[in-house]
PDB file of C-alpha atoms in Angstrom:
ATOM      1  CA  MET H1277      -0.037   0.047   0.019  1.00  0.00           C
ATOM      2  CA  ALA H1278       1.548   3.391  -0.907  1.00  0.00           C
ATOM      3  CA  ASP H1279       0.067   5.516   2.084  1.00  0.00           C
ATOM      4  CA  ASN H1280       0.262   3.384   5.274  1.00  0.00           C
ATOM      5  CA  MET H1281      -0.463   6.389   7.027  1.00  0.00           C
ATOM      6  CA  ALA H1282      -4.222   6.537   5.700  1.00  0.00           C
ATOM      7  CA  VAL H1283      -5.082   3.403   7.448  1.00  0.00           C
ATOM      8  CA  PRO H1284      -5.565   3.446  11.202  1.00  0.00           C
ATOM      9  CA  LYS H1285      -2.072   3.032  12.943  1.00  0.00           C
ATOM     10  CA  ILE H1286      -2.664  -0.060  14.821  1.00  0.00           C
ATOM     11  CA  LEU H1287      -3.455  -2.236  11.750  1.00  0.00           C
ATOM     12  CA  ALA H1288      -1.094  -0.226   9.457  1.00  0.00           C
ATOM     13  CA  ALA H1289       1.758  -0.923  11.706  1.00  0.00           C
ATOM     14  CA  ALA H1290       0.799  -4.655  12.256  1.00  0.00           C
ATOM     15  CA  ARG H1291       3.715  -7.307  11.262  1.00  0.00           C
ATOM     16  CA  VAL H1292       3.316 -10.876  10.933  1.00  0.00           C
ATOM     17  CA  GLY H1293       5.071 -12.296  14.235  1.00  0.00           C
ATOM     18  CA  ASP H1294       3.746  -9.233  16.031  1.00  0.00           C
ATOM     19  CA  THR H1295       2.248 -10.241  19.767  1.00  0.00           C
ATOM     20  CA  LEU H1296      -0.902  -8.157  21.312  1.00  0.00           C
ATOM     21  CA  PRO H1297      -0.119  -7.289  24.965  1.00  0.00           C
ATOM     22  CA  PRO H1298      -1.364 -10.095  26.915  1.00  0.00           C
ATOM     23  CA  LEU H1299      -4.625 -10.198  28.964  1.00  0.00           C
ATOM     24  CA  VAL H1300      -4.536 -12.467  32.423  1.00  0.00           C
ATOM     25  CA  SER H1301      -7.850 -12.856  34.262  1.00  0.00           C
ATOM     26  CA  GLU H1302      -8.447 -12.996  38.045  1.00  0.00           C
ATOM     27  CA  ALA H1303      -8.795 -16.745  39.184  1.00  0.00           C
ATOM     28  CA  ILE H1304     -12.199 -18.337  38.208  1.00  0.00           C
ATOM     29  CA  THR H1305     -14.259 -18.414  41.168  1.00  0.00           C
ATOM     30  CA  ARG H1306     -18.182 -19.472  41.914  1.00  0.00           C
ATOM     31  CA  THR H1307     -18.818 -15.926  41.982  1.00  0.00           C
ATOM     32  CA  THR H1308     -17.382 -15.346  38.649  1.00  0.00           C
ATOM     33  CA  LEU H1309     -19.546 -17.945  37.426  1.00  0.00           C
ATOM     34  CA  ALA H1310     -22.741 -16.749  38.889  1.00  0.00           C
ATOM     35  CA  LEU H1311     -22.036 -12.987  37.733  1.00  0.00           C
ATOM     36  CA  TYR H1312     -21.234 -14.481  34.200  1.00  0.00           C
ATOM     37  CA  CYS H1313     -24.648 -16.259  34.440  1.00  0.00           C
ATOM     38  CA  GLY H1314     -26.531 -13.074  34.759  1.00  0.00           C
ATOM     39  CA  ALA H1315     -24.581 -11.051  32.352  1.00  0.00           C
ATOM     40  CA  SER H1316     -24.924 -13.578  29.619  1.00  0.00           C
ATOM     41  CA  GLY H1317     -28.116 -15.169  30.162  1.00  0.00           C
ATOM     42  CA  ASP H1318     -26.700 -18.577  30.262  1.00  0.00           C
ATOM     43  CA  HIS H1319     -28.208 -20.308  33.124  1.00  0.00           C
ATOM     44  CA  ASN H1320     -26.807 -23.722  32.511  1.00  0.00           C
ATOM     45  CA  PRO H1321     -26.860 -25.394  35.710  1.00  0.00           C
ATOM     46  CA  ILE H1322     -23.509 -27.363  35.079  1.00  0.00           C
ATOM     47  CA  HIS H1323     -21.684 -24.058  35.643  1.00  0.00           C
ATOM     48  CA  VAL H1324     -23.215 -23.072  38.968  1.00  0.00           C
ATOM     49  CA  ASP H1325     -25.166 -26.056  40.673  1.00  0.00           C
ATOM     50  CA  LEU H1326     -22.558 -28.482  42.109  1.00  0.00           C
ATOM     51  CA  ASP H1327     -24.999 -31.384  42.643  1.00  0.00           C
ATOM     52  CA  PHE H1328     -26.274 -30.832  38.950  1.00  0.00           C
ATOM     53  CA  ALA H1329     -22.495 -30.825  37.906  1.00  0.00           C
ATOM     54  CA  ARG H1330     -21.588 -33.838  39.757  1.00  0.00           C
ATOM     55  CA  ARG H1331     -25.004 -35.939  38.309  1.00  0.00           C
ATOM     56  CA  ALA H1332     -23.311 -35.066  34.987  1.00  0.00           C
ATOM     57  CA  GLY H1333     -20.300 -36.787  36.042  1.00  0.00           C
ATOM     58  CA  MET H1334     -18.234 -33.741  36.737  1.00  0.00           C
ATOM     59  CA  ASP H1335     -16.100 -33.332  39.874  1.00  0.00           C
ATOM     60  CA  ASP H1336     -17.312 -29.794  40.274  1.00  0.00           C
ATOM     61  CA  VAL H1337     -18.841 -26.751  38.246  1.00  0.00           C
ATOM     62  CA  PHE H1338     -16.645 -24.954  35.521  1.00  0.00           C
ATOM     63  CA  ALA H1339     -16.581 -21.925  33.732  1.00  0.00           C
ATOM     64  CA  HIS H1340     -18.479 -21.374  30.524  1.00  0.00           C
ATOM     65  CA  GLY H1341     -16.515 -21.544  27.274  1.00  0.00           C
ATOM     66  CA  MET H1342     -17.851 -18.273  26.211  1.00  0.00           C
ATOM     67  CA  LEU H1343     -16.601 -16.648  29.436  1.00  0.00           C
ATOM     68  CA  SER H1344     -12.937 -17.181  28.377  1.00  0.00           C
ATOM     69  CA  THR H1345     -13.954 -16.221  24.929  1.00  0.00           C
ATOM     70  CA  ALA H1346     -15.019 -12.948  26.247  1.00  0.00           C
ATOM     71  CA  TYR H1347     -11.640 -12.739  27.653  1.00  0.00           C
ATOM     72  CA  LEU H1348     -10.131 -13.017  24.408  1.00  0.00           C
ATOM     73  CA  ALA H1349     -12.464 -10.697  22.994  1.00  0.00           C
ATOM     74  CA  ARG H1350     -11.150  -7.963  25.852  1.00  0.00           C
ATOM     75  CA  LEU H1351      -7.732  -8.853  24.674  1.00  0.00           C
ATOM     76  CA  LEU H1352      -8.740  -8.096  21.043  1.00  0.00           C
ATOM     77  CA  THR H1353     -10.367  -4.828  21.811  1.00  0.00           C
ATOM     78  CA  GLY H1354      -7.617  -3.682  24.010  1.00  0.00           C
ATOM     79  CA  TRP H1355      -5.535  -3.838  20.947  1.00  0.00           C
ATOM     80  CA  ALA H1356      -7.737  -2.468  18.296  1.00  0.00           C
ATOM     81  CA  PRO H1357     -11.169  -0.723  18.247  1.00  0.00           C
ATOM     82  CA  GLN H1358     -14.198  -3.429  18.070  1.00  0.00           C
ATOM     83  CA  PRO H1359     -15.846  -1.751  15.010  1.00  0.00           C
ATOM     84  CA  TRP H1360     -12.936  -3.195  12.941  1.00  0.00           C
ATOM     85  CA  MET H1361     -13.450  -6.578  14.005  1.00  0.00           C
ATOM     86  CA  ARG H1362     -14.751  -8.833  11.304  1.00  0.00           C
ATOM     87  CA  THR H1363     -14.657 -12.228  12.542  1.00  0.00           C
ATOM     88  CA  LEU H1364     -13.772 -13.937  15.682  1.00  0.00           C
ATOM     89  CA  ASN H1365     -13.548 -17.968  15.586  1.00  0.00           C
ATOM     90  CA  VAL H1366     -12.719 -20.239  18.549  1.00  0.00           C
ATOM     91  CA  ARG H1367     -12.725 -23.770  19.332  1.00  0.00           C
ATOM     92  CA  PHE H1368     -13.055 -25.163  22.791  1.00  0.00           C
ATOM     93  CA  VAL H1369     -10.277 -27.340  23.658  1.00  0.00           C
ATOM     94  CA  ALA H1370     -10.440 -28.123  27.498  1.00  0.00           C
ATOM     95  CA  ILE H1371     -12.770 -27.370  30.242  1.00  0.00           C
ATOM     96  CA  THR H1372     -11.540 -24.025  32.493  1.00  0.00           C
ATOM     97  CA  HIS H1373     -12.058 -25.111  35.922  1.00  0.00           C
ATOM     98  CA  LEU H1374     -12.520 -23.121  39.215  1.00  0.00           C
ATOM     99  CA  GLY H1375      -9.427 -21.398  40.257  1.00  0.00           C
ATOM    100  CA  ASP H1376      -7.959 -21.210  36.629  1.00  0.00           C
ATOM    101  CA  ILE H1377      -6.369 -18.174  35.745  1.00  0.00           C
ATOM    102  CA  VAL H1378      -7.088 -17.489  31.941  1.00  0.00           C
ATOM    103  CA  HIS H1379      -4.039 -16.161  30.247  1.00  0.00           C
ATOM    104  CA  CYS H1380      -5.138 -14.739  26.699  1.00  0.00           C
ATOM    105  CA  SER H1381      -2.580 -14.163  23.939  1.00  0.00           C
ATOM    106  CA  GLY H1382      -2.572 -13.502  20.327  1.00  0.00           C
ATOM    107  CA  ARG H1383      -0.292 -13.235  17.597  1.00  0.00           C
ATOM    108  CA  VAL H1384      -0.345 -11.593  14.018  1.00  0.00           C
ATOM    109  CA  VAL H1385      -0.352 -14.347  11.216  1.00  0.00           C
ATOM    110  CA  ALA H1386      -1.071 -12.442   8.303  1.00  0.00           C
ATOM    111  CA  VAL H1387      -1.268  -9.020   7.048  1.00  0.00           C
ATOM    112  CA  GLU H1388      -2.874  -7.891   3.636  1.00  0.00           C
ATOM    113  CA  ALA H1389      -2.620  -4.369   2.398  1.00  0.00           C
ATOM    114  CA  GLY H1390      -4.623  -3.189  -0.492  1.00  0.00           C
ATOM    115  CA  ALA H1391      -5.886  -0.282  -2.258  1.00  0.00           C
ATOM    116  CA  ASP H1392      -9.037  -0.360   0.013  1.00  0.00           C
ATOM    117  CA  GLY H1393      -7.008  -0.801   3.323  1.00  0.00           C
ATOM    118  CA  VAL H1394      -5.712  -3.268   5.518  1.00  0.00           C
ATOM    119  CA  GLU H1395      -6.695  -6.699   6.955  1.00  0.00           C
ATOM    120  CA  VAL H1396      -4.783  -8.293   9.837  1.00  0.00           C
ATOM    121  CA  ARG H1397      -5.397 -11.798  10.865  1.00  0.00           C
ATOM    122  CA  VAL H1398      -4.615 -12.958  14.472  1.00  0.00           C
ATOM    123  CA  ALA H1399      -4.051 -16.284  15.934  1.00  0.00           C
ATOM    124  CA  LEU H1400      -5.500 -16.428  19.642  1.00  0.00           C
ATOM    125  CA  SER H1401      -5.213 -18.729  22.475  1.00  0.00           C
ATOM    126  CA  ALA H1402      -6.390 -18.719  26.024  1.00  0.00           C
ATOM    127  CA  ALA H1403      -4.424 -20.885  28.621  1.00  0.00           C
ATOM    128  CA  ASN H1404      -4.536 -21.596  32.161  1.00  0.00           C
ATOM    129  CA  GLN H1405      -1.930 -20.788  34.866  1.00  0.00           C
ATOM    130  CA  ASP H1406      -0.272 -24.009  33.666  1.00  0.00           C
ATOM    131  CA  GLY H1407      -0.177 -23.503  30.082  1.00  0.00           C
ATOM    132  CA  GLN H1408      -3.078 -25.830  29.040  1.00  0.00           C
ATOM    133  CA  VAL H1409      -4.851 -24.479  26.460  1.00  0.00           C
ATOM    134  CA  LYS H1410      -8.537 -24.115  26.648  1.00  0.00           C
ATOM    135  CA  ILE H1411      -9.259 -22.153  23.558  1.00  0.00           C
ATOM    136  CA  GLN H1412      -7.827 -21.584  20.235  1.00  0.00           C
ATOM    137  CA  GLY H1413      -9.077 -19.301  17.624  1.00  0.00           C
ATOM    138  CA  GLU H1414      -8.758 -16.643  15.088  1.00  0.00           C
ATOM    139  CA  ALA H1415     -10.044 -13.024  14.722  1.00  0.00           C
ATOM    140  CA  VAL H1416      -9.740 -10.945  11.410  1.00  0.00           C
ATOM    141  CA  PHE H1417      -9.469  -7.049  11.862  1.00  0.00           C
ATOM    142  CA  ALA H1418      -9.987  -4.755   8.627  1.00  0.00           C
ATOM    143  CA  ALA H1419      -9.975  -1.052   8.428  1.00  0.00           C
ATOM    144  CA  PRO H1420     -10.150   1.088   5.194  1.00  0.00           C
ATOM    145  CA  LYS H1421      -8.012   3.918   4.556  1.00  0.00           C
ATOM    146  CA  ILE H1422      -9.266   6.963   6.372  1.00  0.00           C
TER     147      ILE H1422
END
């Protein structure tokens, strides 16, 4: 692209291999899960009802997959404005347990600049404090020349 300064700076400056500033959650607690139930409207009892979780074969309740996805979204929107996000795709890899601290990371894997603007593809990961990956994904940001 001839005029990189015409594209929003964070995307114009992105290079393959760049890492996003990490985001680290507080430890997941029962309160975290209850608050997320209320905020999201996802009241699946497996996330807040110990007896229900045990009847389902689990040792305890566990976090909603979308809670960790929300942390990934915070990572992304802390890096670039939400209106530039075009897609966010995730795959749930493992359960996030009570006490887990979610470490979110992102790495630029592709940058495509054209006459109309720039598109940046970011690989995503959410892992616990022991490095066990809980979610993998990818986001695409695009911004026109301004």
